[in-house]
Amino acid sequence: MVSIRYENIGVAYGDFIVVENFDLEIPHGTITTLLGPSGCGKTTVLRALAGFVEPFEGNVFIGDNNVTLLPPQKRNTAMIFQNYALWPHLTIFKNVEYGLKLRESDELAALKSPWYSRFLWFTKPYYFFLGKTHSRALKYLQEAKEEFYSKNNGKLKGLKWYTFIGFRWIRAISNAINHYLREKKEEVDPKWAYRRKKVLEALRLVHLEDQAFKNPTQLSGGQQQRIALSRSLVVEPDVLLCDEPLSNLDAKLRKELRTEIRSIIKSLGMTTVYVTHDQTEALAISDRIAVFNIGHIEQYGTPTEVFTDPKTLFVGQFIGISSTLTGKVITSDTVELDGGEMVKLQVKANIPDGEKVSLVIRPENVSLTTKSESPIEIEINTIEYLGTEVKMTGKLKDDTILLLDVVEQAEKYAQMKVGTKLTAYIKPAEIFVFVGTDRVY
Ligand code: ATP
């Protein structure tokens, strides 16, 4: 397990500077997500770690090694991409094995074939077809067995010679021959055996070892991405890099796969850098999140920290769903909104009267039933009934939109008409208050 350190790096494409004076420390064994809107530079930072772009200043460290100028293949990182990047003409097995062939580990390099293996060249074509021939033979056998029983209605009439030997025996003999030949092959070609073991182990991790001899085109998107993950893991990289790996999948699969990916990575304890613009995915998969905004990090912390304690207006608005209301402080614990409504804050703020503030409010913290000190008149703008709750938007006097999640009496509110006037209550304790871009409480 290794940690990662970006030290004051700058990366540019031609004259266009994407990041400058960029610092970040990623602890070993964590899944750290670079989260931010499209075009803010997260992929560029990931690519600088992989070695696909070279910083014009600063250093990148993987563990204690300064890798800034190392080519990608010398960094012991592996990457998974949005579009899987599998070879369509190779089987799943060969796709996963490919990385192992490219990057021969010391362990693999140390394996030597016995001296007599060079005289066994004539067995090569046989071994080439071995796996397929064996599985095909078993398939024919199974078909013959089914045909026999269906013709004879399960009775032992019109026996053929092979029924005397017994299907079970034929299968056992075939398996034994196959097993013997494999053992011999492992003896004369230990590198092949090593690769085979590693590939099957990696496929087992993603629960796809039974699909090893299919082509990627025969698998679903989710399965293909699991193969891509297994291909990255097989080389036992120091660092795993994931560039929006779930973006091509539908919502349900994305949810399933992110849980699976997290549990596989955590079981291996691999340091992982994960890029996404999907905040829910980031919250679910990460140990730490670096929230990006155009070339710099706004906040770096655990998912709970960035969600419950946003330090800047950008983070408050980007993480979670929220409404932003603007106004000015009129006494230390009251804000007059631009439309004239009054909102009480729980804590007396040390903000001078007349200071402009932004209030970020999550929809679950606005209620129609539980009263608070901050009643606000709204006019229903949209209503979405989702079974257990109603998602509603309401217009304030100056047409600012306030989001509400209505759980109590959801059915009653779902029947209401757009344009109806209601009183909504904001929970004072749950309001994030910002002066400029910084949170004051
Ligand atoms: P996305 O989520 O859309 O991939 P991102 O945050 O990962 O966005 P980057 O891909 O790092 O953003 O791009 C950052 C900026 O650099 C963008 O403005 C982009 O247009 C620009 N950029 C990216 N790649 C290149 C390139 N090869 N040449 C020139 N400009 C590039």
mmCIF file of N, CA and C and ligand atoms in Angstrom, residues 12-14 16-19 34-47 53 82 243-244 275-277 292 295, ligand 1:
data_model
loop_
_atom_site.group_PDB
_atom_site.id
_atom_site.type_symbol
_atom_site.label_atom_id
_atom_site.label_comp_id
_atom_site.label_asym_id
_atom_site.label_seq_id
_atom_site.Cartn_x
_atom_site.Cartn_y
_atom_site.Cartn_z
ATOM 1 N N ALA A 12 -0.624 22.038 -18.125
ATOM 2 C CA ALA A 12 -1.230 22.876 -19.166
ATOM 3 C C ALA A 12 -1.332 22.083 -20.459
ATOM 4 N N TYR A 13 -2.327 22.426 -21.257
ATOM 5 C CA TYR A 13 -2.390 21.916 -22.628
ATOM 6 C C TYR A 13 -2.043 23.108 -23.514
ATOM 7 N N GLY A 14 -0.861 23.116 -24.075
ATOM 8 C CA GLY A 14 -0.412 24.292 -24.831
ATOM 9 C C GLY A 14 -0.349 25.485 -23.897
ATOM 10 N N PHE A 16 -2.990 26.726 -22.431
ATOM 11 C CA PHE A 16 -4.138 26.680 -21.513
ATOM 12 C C PHE A 16 -3.762 25.955 -20.213
ATOM 13 N N ILE A 17 -3.673 26.732 -19.133
ATOM 14 C CA ILE A 17 -3.288 26.148 -17.844
ATOM 15 C C ILE A 17 -4.523 25.566 -17.163
ATOM 16 N N VAL A 18 -4.491 24.260 -16.886
ATOM 17 C CA VAL A 18 -5.655 23.606 -16.265
ATOM 18 C C VAL A 18 -5.543 23.663 -14.747
ATOM 19 N N VAL A 19 -4.364 23.296 -14.200
ATOM 20 C CA VAL A 19 -4.150 23.444 -12.750
ATOM 21 C C VAL A 19 -2.784 24.076 -12.501
ATOM 22 N N LEU A 34 -11.916 12.420 -6.822
ATOM 23 C CA LEU A 34 -11.826 13.786 -7.308
ATOM 24 C C LEU A 34 -13.199 14.084 -7.904
ATOM 25 N N LEU A 35 -13.932 14.962 -7.239
ATOM 26 C CA LEU A 35 -15.324 15.218 -7.627
ATOM 27 C C LEU A 35 -15.467 16.668 -8.065
ATOM 28 N N GLY A 36 -16.130 16.864 -9.184
ATOM 29 C CA GLY A 36 -16.338 18.246 -9.609
ATOM 30 C C GLY A 36 -17.090 18.291 -10.921
ATOM 31 N N PRO A 37 -17.533 19.473 -11.324
ATOM 32 C CA PRO A 37 -18.297 19.573 -12.565
ATOM 33 C C PRO A 37 -17.405 19.320 -13.774
ATOM 34 N N SER A 38 -18.041 19.111 -14.910
ATOM 35 C CA SER A 38 -17.303 18.813 -16.134
ATOM 36 C C SER A 38 -16.335 19.953 -16.483
ATOM 37 N N GLY A 39 -15.125 19.565 -16.856
ATOM 38 C CA GLY A 39 -14.154 20.549 -17.342
ATOM 39 C C GLY A 39 -13.346 21.240 -16.256
ATOM 40 N N CYS A 40 -13.475 20.804 -14.980
ATOM 41 C CA CYS A 40 -12.766 21.513 -13.904
ATOM 42 C C CYS A 40 -11.331 21.021 -13.722
ATOM 43 N N GLY A 41 -10.941 19.938 -14.390
ATOM 44 C CA GLY A 41 -9.542 19.522 -14.360
ATOM 45 C C GLY A 41 -9.264 18.241 -13.595
ATOM 46 N N LYS A 42 -10.297 17.500 -13.179
ATOM 47 C CA LYS A 42 -10.048 16.295 -12.373
ATOM 48 C C LYS A 42 -9.357 15.189 -13.192
ATOM 49 N N THR A 43 -9.793 15.000 -14.448
ATOM 50 C CA THR A 43 -9.147 13.969 -15.269
ATOM 51 C C THR A 43 -7.692 14.336 -15.526
ATOM 52 N N THR A 44 -7.438 15.621 -15.705
ATOM 53 C CA THR A 44 -6.064 16.070 -15.958
ATOM 54 C C THR A 44 -5.165 15.723 -14.772
ATOM 55 N N VAL A 45 -5.666 15.928 -13.564
ATOM 56 C CA VAL A 45 -4.894 15.612 -12.360
ATOM 57 C C VAL A 45 -4.645 14.096 -12.284
ATOM 58 N N LEU A 46 -5.658 13.319 -12.653
ATOM 59 C CA LEU A 46 -5.510 11.860 -12.659
ATOM 60 C C LEU A 46 -4.475 11.435 -13.701
ATOM 61 N N ARG A 47 -4.528 12.090 -14.853
ATOM 62 C CA ARG A 47 -3.599 11.738 -15.943
ATOM 63 C C ARG A 47 -2.168 12.098 -15.585
ATOM 64 N N VAL A 53 0.118 12.916 -18.934
ATOM 65 C CA VAL A 53 0.515 14.315 -19.182
ATOM 66 C C VAL A 53 1.641 14.664 -18.210
ATOM 67 N N GLN A 82 -14.026 4.924 -18.708
ATOM 68 C CA GLN A 82 -15.472 4.970 -18.916
ATOM 69 C C GLN A 82 -15.926 3.960 -19.981
ATOM 70 N N ASP A 243 -11.323 6.384 -14.062
ATOM 71 C CA ASP A 243 -11.784 7.612 -14.709
ATOM 72 C C ASP A 243 -13.252 7.457 -15.109
ATOM 73 N N GLU A 244 -14.140 7.914 -14.281
ATOM 74 C CA GLU A 244 -15.595 7.813 -14.488
ATOM 75 C C GLU A 244 -16.004 6.421 -14.978
ATOM 76 N N VAL A 275 -12.312 9.266 -10.277
ATOM 77 C CA VAL A 275 -12.812 10.545 -10.794
ATOM 78 C C VAL A 275 -14.283 10.410 -11.165
ATOM 79 N N THR A 276 -15.082 11.333 -10.709
ATOM 80 C CA THR A 276 -16.487 11.336 -11.115
ATOM 81 C C THR A 276 -17.076 12.750 -10.985
ATOM 82 N N HIS A 277 -18.169 12.988 -11.720
ATOM 83 C CA HIS A 277 -18.878 14.251 -11.488
ATOM 84 C C HIS A 277 -20.204 13.980 -10.765
ATOM 85 N N PHE A 292 -13.588 19.562 -6.457
ATOM 86 C CA PHE A 292 -12.877 20.428 -7.402
ATOM 87 C C PHE A 292 -13.770 21.543 -7.914
ATOM 88 N N GLY A 295 -9.890 24.016 -11.557
ATOM 89 C CA GLY A 295 -8.442 23.977 -11.339
ATOM 90 C C GLY A 295 -7.974 23.991 -9.898
HETATM 91 P P1 ATP B 1 -14.929 15.850 -17.506
HETATM 92 O O1 ATP B 1 -15.674 15.385 -16.296
HETATM 93 O O2 ATP B 1 -15.813 16.472 -18.518
HETATM 94 O O3 ATP B 1 -13.989 14.845 -18.075
HETATM 95 P P2 ATP B 1 -12.715 17.102 -16.141
HETATM 96 O O4 ATP B 1 -12.966 17.827 -14.895
HETATM 97 O O5 ATP B 1 -12.146 15.756 -16.021
HETATM 98 O O6 ATP B 1 -14.032 17.099 -17.003
HETATM 99 P P3 ATP B 1 -10.452 17.671 -17.814
HETATM 100 O O7 ATP B 1 -10.700 16.575 -18.792
HETATM 101 O O8 ATP B 1 -9.345 17.518 -16.862
HETATM 102 O O9 ATP B 1 -11.781 18.041 -17.010
HETATM 103 O O10 ATP B 1 -10.243 19.025 -18.648
HETATM 104 C C1 ATP B 1 -9.945 20.250 -18.023
HETATM 105 C C2 ATP B 1 -9.858 21.305 -19.101
HETATM 106 O O11 ATP B 1 -8.812 20.983 -19.993
HETATM 107 C C3 ATP B 1 -11.129 21.391 -19.933
HETATM 108 O O12 ATP B 1 -11.409 22.758 -20.145
HETATM 109 C C4 ATP B 1 -10.765 20.723 -21.240
HETATM 110 O O13 ATP B 1 -11.427 21.345 -22.304
HETATM 111 C C5 ATP B 1 -9.276 20.928 -21.328
HETATM 112 N N1 ATP B 1 -8.605 19.803 -21.980
HETATM 113 C C6 ATP B 1 -8.692 18.509 -21.618
HETATM 114 N N2 ATP B 1 -7.933 17.731 -22.416
HETATM 115 C C7 ATP B 1 -7.349 18.563 -23.322
HETATM 116 C C8 ATP B 1 -6.441 18.374 -24.407
HETATM 117 N N3 ATP B 1 -5.982 17.170 -24.724
HETATM 118 N N4 ATP B 1 -6.081 19.472 -25.103
HETATM 119 C C9 ATP B 1 -6.533 20.696 -24.780
HETATM 120 N N5 ATP B 1 -7.378 20.940 -23.758
HETATM 121 C C10 ATP B 1 -7.792 19.893 -23.036
#
